[in-house]
mmCIF file of C-alpha atoms in Angstrom:
data_model
loop_
_atom_site.group_PDB
_atom_site.id
_atom_site.type_symbol
_atom_site.label_atom_id
_atom_site.label_comp_id
_atom_site.label_asym_id
_atom_site.label_seq_id
_atom_site.Cartn_x
_atom_site.Cartn_y
_atom_site.Cartn_z
ATOM 1 C CA UNK A 1 -0.004 0.001 -0.002
ATOM 2 C CA UNK A 2 1.724 3.147 -1.245
ATOM 3 C CA UNK A 3 0.658 6.407 0.423
ATOM 4 C CA UNK A 4 1.195 9.942 -0.777
ATOM 5 C CA UNK A 5 1.377 12.448 2.066
ATOM 6 C CA UNK A 6 0.851 16.092 1.235
ATOM 7 C CA UNK A 7 -0.453 19.224 3.003
ATOM 8 C CA UNK A 8 -1.225 22.890 2.470
ATOM 9 C CA UNK A 9 1.077 24.295 5.172
ATOM 10 C CA UNK A 10 4.197 23.553 3.174
ATOM 11 C CA UNK A 11 6.978 20.973 3.121
ATOM 12 C CA UNK A 12 8.660 22.523 6.208
ATOM 13 C CA UNK A 13 5.566 22.260 8.441
ATOM 14 C CA UNK A 14 5.996 19.982 11.477
ATOM 15 C CA UNK A 15 2.653 18.224 10.986
ATOM 16 C CA UNK A 16 3.654 16.544 7.754
ATOM 17 C CA UNK A 17 6.857 15.256 9.345
ATOM 18 C CA UNK A 18 4.979 13.670 12.253
ATOM 19 C CA UNK A 19 2.390 12.126 9.915
ATOM 20 C CA UNK A 20 5.004 10.692 7.564
ATOM 21 C CA UNK A 21 6.928 9.148 10.445
ATOM 22 C CA UNK A 22 3.839 7.520 11.968
ATOM 23 C CA UNK A 23 2.554 6.088 8.690
ATOM 24 C CA UNK A 24 5.945 4.748 7.650
ATOM 25 C CA UNK A 25 6.443 3.233 11.117
ATOM 26 C CA UNK A 26 3.120 1.402 10.631
ATOM 27 C CA UNK A 27 4.611 -0.363 7.624
ATOM 28 C CA UNK A 28 3.210 1.601 4.687
ATOM 29 C CA UNK A 29 5.247 2.683 1.651
ATOM 30 C CA UNK A 30 5.360 6.472 1.988
ATOM 31 C CA UNK A 31 6.259 9.292 -0.375
ATOM 32 C CA UNK A 32 5.946 12.944 0.645
ATOM 33 C CA UNK A 33 5.223 15.761 -1.806
ATOM 34 C CA UNK A 34 4.027 19.100 -0.482
ATOM 35 C CA UNK A 35 4.021 22.769 -1.507
ATOM 36 C CA UNK A 36 7.251 24.697 -1.242
ATOM 37 C CA UNK A 37 5.316 27.521 0.405
ATOM 38 C CA UNK A 38 2.112 28.109 2.376
ATOM 39 C CA UNK A 39 -0.960 27.131 0.353
ATOM 40 C CA UNK A 40 -3.730 27.309 2.956
ATOM 41 C CA UNK A 41 -7.177 28.158 1.650
ATOM 42 C CA UNK A 42 -6.343 26.857 -1.817
ATOM 43 C CA UNK A 43 -9.197 24.322 -1.835
ATOM 44 C CA UNK A 44 -8.813 22.070 -4.917
ATOM 45 C CA UNK A 45 -7.229 24.771 -7.057
ATOM 46 C CA UNK A 46 -4.846 23.824 -9.862
ATOM 47 C CA UNK A 47 -1.993 26.322 -9.580
ATOM 48 C CA UNK A 48 1.750 25.920 -10.027
ATOM 49 C CA UNK A 49 4.916 27.926 -10.582
ATOM 50 C CA UNK A 50 6.274 27.126 -14.021
ATOM 51 C CA UNK A 51 9.842 27.954 -15.024
ATOM 52 C CA UNK A 52 10.955 27.305 -18.618
ATOM 53 C CA UNK A 53 7.854 25.199 -19.097
ATOM 54 C CA UNK A 54 8.604 23.038 -16.054
ATOM 55 C CA UNK A 55 6.891 22.864 -12.641
ATOM 56 C CA UNK A 56 9.480 23.586 -9.968
ATOM 57 C CA UNK A 57 10.166 20.498 -7.824
ATOM 58 C CA UNK A 58 13.110 19.746 -5.580
ATOM 59 C CA UNK A 59 14.090 16.825 -3.336
ATOM 60 C CA UNK A 60 13.885 17.527 0.375
ATOM 61 C CA UNK A 61 14.923 15.661 3.496
ATOM 62 C CA UNK A 62 12.465 15.726 6.380
ATOM 63 C CA UNK A 63 14.183 16.527 9.668
ATOM 64 C CA UNK A 64 14.807 13.429 11.748
ATOM 65 C CA UNK A 65 13.399 11.061 9.110
ATOM 66 C CA UNK A 66 15.483 8.897 6.837
ATOM 67 C CA UNK A 67 14.579 6.715 3.872
ATOM 68 C CA UNK A 68 11.337 8.547 3.070
ATOM 69 C CA UNK A 69 11.499 10.285 -0.305
ATOM 70 C CA UNK A 70 10.214 13.844 -0.029
ATOM 71 C CA UNK A 71 9.714 16.654 -2.538
ATOM 72 C CA UNK A 72 8.947 20.339 -2.258
ATOM 73 C CA UNK A 73 6.769 21.321 -5.201
ATOM 74 C CA UNK A 74 5.807 24.795 -6.332
ATOM 75 C CA UNK A 75 2.166 23.822 -6.755
ATOM 76 C CA UNK A 76 -1.117 23.616 -4.864
ATOM 77 C CA UNK A 77 -1.899 20.433 -2.891
ATOM 78 C CA UNK A 78 -4.559 19.302 -5.376
ATOM 79 C CA UNK A 79 -2.170 19.799 -8.289
ATOM 80 C CA UNK A 80 0.467 17.790 -6.441
ATOM 81 C CA UNK A 81 -2.023 14.923 -6.132
ATOM 82 C CA UNK A 82 -2.593 14.975 -9.894
ATOM 83 C CA UNK A 83 1.166 14.966 -10.504
ATOM 84 C CA UNK A 84 1.585 12.009 -8.145
ATOM 85 C CA UNK A 85 -1.135 10.078 -9.953
ATOM 86 C CA UNK A 86 0.930 10.490 -13.101
ATOM 87 C CA UNK A 87 4.083 9.013 -11.505
ATOM 88 C CA UNK A 88 5.836 12.348 -10.920
ATOM 89 C CA UNK A 89 7.247 11.155 -7.574
ATOM 90 C CA UNK A 90 7.704 7.478 -8.296
ATOM 91 C CA UNK A 91 4.938 4.848 -8.611
ATOM 92 C CA UNK A 92 1.449 6.284 -8.290
ATOM 93 C CA UNK A 93 -0.019 6.115 -4.753
ATOM 94 C CA UNK A 94 -2.938 3.969 -3.668
ATOM 95 C CA UNK A 95 -4.209 6.441 -1.067
ATOM 96 C CA UNK A 96 -3.702 10.101 -0.205
ATOM 97 C CA UNK A 97 -3.141 11.503 3.281
ATOM 98 C CA UNK A 98 -3.167 15.253 3.729
ATOM 99 C CA UNK A 99 -1.934 17.079 6.833
ATOM 100 C CA UNK A 100 -1.419 17.330 9.694
ATOM 101 C CA UNK A 101 -2.911 20.770 9.222
ATOM 102 C CA UNK A 102 -2.108 23.588 11.622
ATOM 103 C CA UNK A 103 -5.672 24.343 12.723
ATOM 104 C CA UNK A 104 -8.973 22.490 12.445
ATOM 105 C CA UNK A 105 -10.709 21.989 9.087
ATOM 106 C CA UNK A 106 -14.234 21.666 10.324
ATOM 107 C CA UNK A 107 -17.739 22.693 9.385
ATOM 108 C CA UNK A 108 -18.632 24.435 6.162
ATOM 109 C CA UNK A 109 -15.098 25.826 5.974
ATOM 110 C CA UNK A 110 -13.820 22.549 4.508
ATOM 111 C CA UNK A 111 -14.795 23.845 1.043
ATOM 112 C CA UNK A 112 -11.891 26.328 1.301
ATOM 113 C CA UNK A 113 -9.309 23.933 2.739
ATOM 114 C CA UNK A 114 -6.287 22.947 0.691
ATOM 115 C CA UNK A 115 -5.876 20.005 3.072
ATOM 116 C CA UNK A 116 -9.319 18.654 2.176
ATOM 117 C CA UNK A 117 -9.011 19.787 -1.435
ATOM 118 C CA UNK A 118 -6.111 17.381 -1.977
ATOM 119 C CA UNK A 119 -8.242 14.493 -0.747
ATOM 120 C CA UNK A 120 -11.223 15.559 -2.853
ATOM 121 C CA UNK A 121 -8.969 15.455 -5.903
ATOM 122 C CA UNK A 122 -7.948 11.914 -4.949
ATOM 123 C CA UNK A 123 -11.602 11.007 -4.469
ATOM 124 C CA UNK A 124 -12.527 12.010 -8.009
ATOM 125 C CA UNK A 125 -9.792 9.642 -9.188
ATOM 126 C CA UNK A 126 -11.505 6.825 -7.278
ATOM 127 C CA UNK A 127 -8.950 6.817 -4.443
ATOM 128 C CA UNK A 128 -9.390 6.922 -0.698
ATOM 129 C CA UNK A 129 -8.204 10.004 1.163
ATOM 130 C CA UNK A 130 -7.686 11.090 4.763
ATOM 131 C CA UNK A 131 -7.441 14.751 5.713
ATOM 132 C CA UNK A 132 -5.928 15.273 9.177
ATOM 133 C CA UNK A 133 -5.984 18.482 11.204
ATOM 134 C CA UNK A 134 -4.890 19.505 14.699
ATOM 135 C CA UNK A 135 -7.149 22.012 16.454
ATOM 136 C CA UNK A 136 -4.482 24.421 17.620
ATOM 137 C CA UNK A 137 -6.990 27.297 17.699
ATOM 138 C CA UNK A 138 -9.086 25.744 20.439
ATOM 139 C CA UNK A 139 -7.784 25.691 24.040
ATOM 140 C CA UNK A 140 -8.707 22.792 26.281
ATOM 141 C CA UNK A 141 -11.116 25.045 28.199
ATOM 142 C CA UNK A 142 -13.222 25.904 25.140
ATOM 143 C CA UNK A 143 -16.920 25.134 25.350
ATOM 144 C CA UNK A 144 -19.618 24.444 22.815
ATOM 145 C CA UNK A 145 -20.946 27.926 23.504
ATOM 146 C CA UNK A 146 -17.753 29.376 22.047
ATOM 147 C CA UNK A 147 -17.998 27.214 18.946
ATOM 148 C CA UNK A 148 -14.714 25.660 19.972
ATOM 149 C CA UNK A 149 -13.155 28.640 18.278
ATOM 150 C CA UNK A 150 -11.265 30.699 20.820
ATOM 151 C CA UNK A 151 -8.375 32.293 18.929
ATOM 152 C CA UNK A 152 -4.935 31.755 20.430
ATOM 153 C CA UNK A 153 -1.906 33.926 19.816
ATOM 154 C CA UNK A 154 -0.417 31.328 17.511
ATOM 155 C CA UNK A 155 2.484 33.434 16.327
ATOM 156 C CA UNK A 156 3.910 33.366 19.859
ATOM 157 C CA UNK A 157 3.773 29.605 20.208
ATOM 158 C CA UNK A 158 6.403 27.092 19.205
ATOM 159 C CA UNK A 159 4.831 24.792 16.610
ATOM 160 C CA UNK A 160 6.911 21.905 17.877
ATOM 161 C CA UNK A 161 5.088 22.047 21.214
ATOM 162 C CA UNK A 162 1.727 21.124 19.695
ATOM 163 C CA UNK A 163 0.457 17.550 20.026
ATOM 164 C CA UNK A 164 1.125 16.427 16.474
ATOM 165 C CA UNK A 165 1.705 12.879 17.726
ATOM 166 C CA UNK A 166 -1.893 12.596 18.921
ATOM 167 C CA UNK A 167 -3.248 13.387 15.470
ATOM 168 C CA UNK A 168 -0.693 11.151 13.722
ATOM 169 C CA UNK A 169 -1.577 8.213 15.971
ATOM 170 C CA UNK A 170 -5.304 8.539 15.332
ATOM 171 C CA UNK A 171 -4.741 8.876 11.590
ATOM 172 C CA UNK A 172 -2.858 5.583 11.470
ATOM 173 C CA UNK A 173 -5.566 3.865 13.537
ATOM 174 C CA UNK A 174 -8.251 5.115 11.107
ATOM 175 C CA UNK A 175 -6.587 3.847 7.955
ATOM 176 C CA UNK A 176 -7.954 0.258 8.098
ATOM 177 C CA UNK A 177 -11.518 1.577 8.528
ATOM 178 C CA UNK A 178 -11.078 3.959 5.614
ATOM 179 C CA UNK A 179 -9.850 1.176 3.343
ATOM 180 C CA UNK A 180 -13.052 -0.788 3.999
ATOM 181 C CA UNK A 181 -15.227 1.992 2.580
ATOM 182 C CA UNK A 182 -16.289 2.371 -1.089
ATOM 183 C CA UNK A 183 -13.676 3.746 -3.489
ATOM 184 C CA UNK A 184 -13.608 7.537 -3.546
ATOM 185 C CA UNK A 185 -14.437 7.903 0.163
ATOM 186 C CA UNK A 186 -12.470 10.384 2.202
ATOM 187 C CA UNK A 187 -12.389 10.929 5.966
ATOM 188 C CA UNK A 188 -11.925 14.325 7.518
ATOM 189 C CA UNK A 189 -10.237 13.925 10.922
ATOM 190 C CA UNK A 190 -9.934 16.755 13.434
ATOM 191 C CA UNK A 191 -8.030 16.212 16.680
ATOM 192 C CA UNK A 192 -7.841 18.407 19.799
ATOM 193 C CA UNK A 193 -4.398 19.791 20.578
ATOM 194 C CA UNK A 194 -4.052 17.523 23.621
ATOM 195 C CA UNK A 195 -1.988 14.548 24.673
ATOM 196 C CA UNK A 196 -3.805 11.345 23.790
ATOM 197 C CA UNK A 197 -4.634 10.822 27.469
ATOM 198 C CA UNK A 198 -6.601 14.093 27.456
ATOM 199 C CA UNK A 199 -8.689 13.247 24.377
ATOM 200 C CA UNK A 200 -12.068 11.897 25.459
ATOM 201 C CA UNK A 201 -12.413 9.539 22.487
ATOM 202 C CA UNK A 202 -13.218 9.513 18.789
ATOM 203 C CA UNK A 203 -16.644 10.450 17.468
ATOM 204 C CA UNK A 204 -18.235 10.394 14.050
ATOM 205 C CA UNK A 205 -20.094 13.592 13.271
ATOM 206 C CA UNK A 206 -21.541 15.690 10.518
ATOM 207 C CA UNK A 207 -20.094 18.987 9.322
ATOM 208 C CA UNK A 208 -21.253 22.052 11.244
ATOM 209 C CA UNK A 209 -23.062 24.662 9.186
ATOM 210 C CA UNK A 210 -20.285 27.196 9.718
ATOM 211 C CA UNK A 211 -16.533 27.213 10.213
ATOM 212 C CA UNK A 212 -14.484 27.834 13.334
ATOM 213 C CA UNK A 213 -13.631 31.346 12.289
ATOM 214 C CA UNK A 214 -15.252 33.895 10.041
ATOM 215 C CA UNK A 215 -14.002 36.843 8.104
ATOM 216 C CA UNK A 216 -15.161 40.363 8.760
ATOM 217 C CA UNK A 217 -14.378 43.715 7.172
ATOM 218 C CA UNK A 218 -12.170 45.671 9.530
ATOM 219 C CA UNK A 219 -11.819 48.686 7.296
ATOM 220 C CA UNK A 220 -12.729 49.754 3.768
ATOM 221 C CA UNK A 221 -11.403 52.837 2.046
ATOM 222 C CA UNK A 222 -10.514 54.312 -1.305
ATOM 223 C CA UNK A 223 -8.919 51.483 -3.265
ATOM 224 C CA UNK A 224 -8.510 48.987 -0.431
ATOM 225 C CA UNK A 225 -10.289 46.601 1.939
ATOM 226 C CA UNK A 226 -8.773 45.289 5.159
ATOM 227 C CA UNK A 227 -10.177 42.085 6.591
ATOM 228 C CA UNK A 228 -10.031 40.473 10.033
ATOM 229 C CA UNK A 229 -10.577 36.937 11.275
ATOM 230 C CA UNK A 230 -12.642 36.366 14.389
ATOM 231 C CA UNK A 231 -14.186 33.448 16.237
ATOM 232 C CA UNK A 232 -17.541 32.273 14.941
ATOM 233 C CA UNK A 233 -20.323 33.408 17.248
ATOM 234 C CA UNK A 234 -22.791 30.640 16.439
ATOM 235 C CA UNK A 235 -23.250 27.711 18.807
ATOM 236 C CA UNK A 236 -22.590 24.398 17.013
ATOM 237 C CA UNK A 237 -25.444 21.922 16.875
ATOM 238 C CA UNK A 238 -25.034 18.663 18.807
ATOM 239 C CA UNK A 239 -23.668 15.891 16.641
ATOM 240 C CA UNK A 240 -21.504 18.196 14.529
ATOM 241 C CA UNK A 241 -17.721 18.210 14.287
ATOM 242 C CA UNK A 242 -17.305 21.585 15.998
ATOM 243 C CA UNK A 243 -19.468 20.481 18.938
ATOM 244 C CA UNK A 244 -17.333 17.370 19.402
ATOM 245 C CA UNK A 245 -14.081 19.352 19.244
ATOM 246 C CA UNK A 246 -15.375 21.790 21.838
ATOM 247 C CA UNK A 247 -15.882 18.837 24.193
ATOM 248 C CA UNK A 248 -12.303 17.552 23.610
ATOM 249 C CA UNK A 249 -13.295 14.663 21.356
ATOM 250 C CA UNK A 250 -11.438 13.813 18.187
ATOM 251 C CA UNK A 251 -13.966 13.751 15.368
ATOM 252 C CA UNK A 252 -14.136 12.062 11.982
ATOM 253 C CA UNK A 253 -16.520 12.983 9.187
ATOM 254 C CA UNK A 254 -16.883 10.776 6.091
ATOM 255 C CA UNK A 255 -16.964 12.890 2.938
ATOM 256 C CA UNK A 256 -17.694 11.521 -0.495
ATOM 257 C CA UNK A 257 -18.660 13.207 -3.716
ATOM 258 C CA UNK A 258 -22.134 11.958 -4.712
ATOM 259 C CA UNK A 259 -22.141 9.279 -7.404
ATOM 260 C CA UNK A 260 -24.129 9.928 -10.566
ATOM 261 C CA UNK A 261 -26.686 7.341 -9.503
ATOM 262 C CA UNK A 262 -27.336 9.197 -6.246
ATOM 263 C CA UNK A 263 -28.831 12.261 -7.975
ATOM 264 C CA UNK A 264 -31.869 12.354 -10.238
ATOM 265 C CA UNK A 265 -32.791 15.562 -12.041
ATOM 266 C CA UNK A 266 -36.005 15.847 -14.045
ATOM 267 C CA UNK A 267 -34.358 17.434 -17.032
ATOM 268 C CA UNK A 268 -37.477 16.896 -19.161
ATOM 269 C CA UNK A 269 -39.340 19.465 -17.083
ATOM 270 C CA UNK A 270 -36.760 22.147 -17.841
ATOM 271 C CA UNK A 271 -37.424 24.212 -20.962
ATOM 272 C CA UNK A 272 -34.310 25.386 -22.803
ATOM 273 C CA UNK A 273 -34.864 28.636 -24.678
ATOM 274 C CA UNK A 274 -32.585 31.062 -26.475
ATOM 275 C CA UNK A 275 -32.679 34.359 -24.553
ATOM 276 C CA UNK A 276 -33.648 37.467 -26.454
ATOM 277 C CA UNK A 277 -31.321 40.463 -26.252
#
């Protein structure tokens, strides 16, 4: 079983190093290919830096990890998945893991996530995917009333102090379950930033109707707009991923693009006319 590990935080992010180590230690054949620079919020976009008609790609060595081929690629996570499927980094993978993301990818905000976008791209190729995120924005004292979205001063924290190992361990444990689902299924896993002993368990949940954070307009003037990010004010409904995170549960949400047979549209009832101008 060959696994491609990518992310949207970049090849230097600690989460991808922890995930690669855990998956390789579990006996899987691992190759790492991730963006050379931050690509958060890229969803499933197809963007790349091309120089002389070539997409920039360079071998990298992950700190503290030997014998795992790794590449920094000047492309979005979804584009990297497409490249991997075409043998750009050795034999094509059987499954795609994306993460461990710095911050939860939960609720409706998953549509913007480059972490999830990589897995969605794999899904449309009939592959399984697992998106993994660590909820570094939510302190242990967060409650459901806060949406699990208290904003920490992340720039003042050492990324290496986060509990990447907790998320990596749960991701490896989920892999057998994922592989027993229909082709094209992806799991979205969010894990509290806690030692495994502090995590209350793993729950399956639906996506909340909103994301952890929301954008607001801080200032608008002549020729510019300045935005701000703030905690979502809504209270998550019970049974959703944000509600579970707020209660210190790890949470997994199955996501799968609907098959053609799952949707029926009465096209005969729709009249097609040439508009008059």
